[in-house]
Amino acid sequence: MGQQTKSTKSKPRKRRNDGGNRVVFIIAAVLMVIYLGGRLSNAFSAAPETTPALHVTVNDSFTSDGWFFRDEEPIDNATGSSVKHIVYSGERVQQDAPLAIIYSDQESMDLSRQLDPLEERISLLDTALQSTSDSSNIAKLDQVITLTIEQLAEQVKEGSGSSVASAASSLRTLSLRREAGNVDTNEVSAERDALVSEQSSLEHQLTGRTTELTASSSGYFSEVVDGYESILTPSSLDEMTVEQFDKTVAQQPSAEDSNSLGKIVKGFNWYLAAKIPAEQAERLQVGQELTVNFTQASMESKVTVHSINHQGNSDTALLVMEGTEFSSEMVSMREQPIEIIIATYTGLKVPKSAVRVQEQTDSDGKTTQIPGVFILSGSIQKFKMINELFEADDYYVVEQSATNSDMLVERDQVIVQGKNLQNNMVVKT
């Protein structure tokens, strides 16, 4: 019986849908790589731009033009007279104190000029004679000479004429005392007698040809007379408006005092008036202490706000300040460009673009906004708190703490531009 072969037809297998799953997987992987790459890129991004926190001192101030108002009295002097000053500008004088010697003619003044070196030479010779019996220790004299030289240099810097002359005379005397051992007393005595005889002759020729000019009141002497002495007086400041101030300082000074020897600034105080913006006037009050910087003279003086006159909606006000400090330069000033300093701040300079605010939550769940900056310490960003002292146009002056490590310190590298700033984040440097 033949064997029958059964023919079977294979059924086609169902294809698995792996293609779609593979695409989804690839997309997910790509997204994961992008995400992680972004995180890594942020963590190790290019180094942010930084600037060092520098120690600065800045003034909260504004500028103006100041005019001095003082109680001043010109000193009369006969026209054409020859005069020799005894005191210097800026020196304090008492009533009836001698200010100058007036000579009847030029010849008498020339005779007086011959007397001055004679008197000085006689004084030095007297010192030399007295020093021959002086057994002062040379080392001690050298110390005194050094100290006198230092004092002389300081007085020259301050511009005190009488003090300079006195210190110079003392220095010459000390130098003679040091060399006393080499002095020939007979020779010195003979020279002194000859000079005294010449001095007596000159003084006799001057008899009746000089007049001593004295101070009519106590005050500070100034050689400068500008004609405003009778215009810019303290009494004229009473209730003075900005408009009145403009008219007052615009007046042409009188030429009547052009032949004056000088003037006496009476009393112990002076006033400085200036037009200021109304918004600055609102920051001031009577009795407030300020500092005035005379920018051309490179000098400062403490003052007190005497009055502030601001009328209606005017955009300017008249500020009157009172001062008591005098100097050789100040007594001769009239109009000066000034910087009016309200306060001075010392701290660290921080650009406004660097300031950030971080939220801080305490144990009670209370959230506080903390101002600060991010710094770059090595390769790590760190947040440092700041305490603002003063605000300028594009920066702050902030407090520098010597004890709190969470606050900014000098030379910290402050981040002024950067992305994704976070505390304790590592960045590429």
Coordinates of C-alpha atoms in Angstrom, one line a residue, residues 123-145 148 168-183:
S123 CA 70.2 140.0 68.2
L124 CA 72.3 137.2 66.8
L125 CA 75.5 138.7 68.1
D126 CA 73.9 139.1 71.6
T127 CA 72.9 135.4 71.4
A128 CA 76.5 134.4 70.5
L129 CA 77.9 136.4 73.4
Q130 CA 75.5 134.8 75.8
S131 CA 76.2 131.3 74.4
T132 CA 80.0 131.5 75.2
S133 CA 79.1 130.7 78.9
D134 CA 76.4 128.2 78.0
S135 CA 77.5 124.6 78.7
S136 CA 74.4 123.0 77.1
N137 CA 74.7 119.5 75.9
I138 CA 75.4 119.4 72.2
A139 CA 73.3 116.3 71.7
K140 CA 70.3 118.0 73.3
L141 CA 70.8 121.1 71.2
D142 CA 70.8 118.9 68.1
Q143 CA 67.5 117.4 69.1
V144 CA 66.0 120.8 69.7
I145 CA 67.3 122.0 66.3
T148 CA 62.5 123.4 65.3
A168 CA 63.4 130.8 61.7
S169 CA 64.8 133.2 64.3
S170 CA 64.8 130.4 66.9
L171 CA 66.6 128.1 64.5
R172 CA 69.3 130.7 63.9
T173 CA 69.7 131.2 67.7
L174 CA 70.0 127.5 68.3
S175 CA 72.6 127.2 65.6
L176 CA 74.7 129.9 67.2
R177 CA 74.5 128.3 70.6
R178 CA 75.8 125.0 69.2
E179 CA 78.8 126.8 67.7
A180 CA 79.4 128.9 70.8
G181 CA 82.7 127.3 71.6
N182 CA 84.3 128.7 68.4
V183 CA 83.2 132.4 69.1

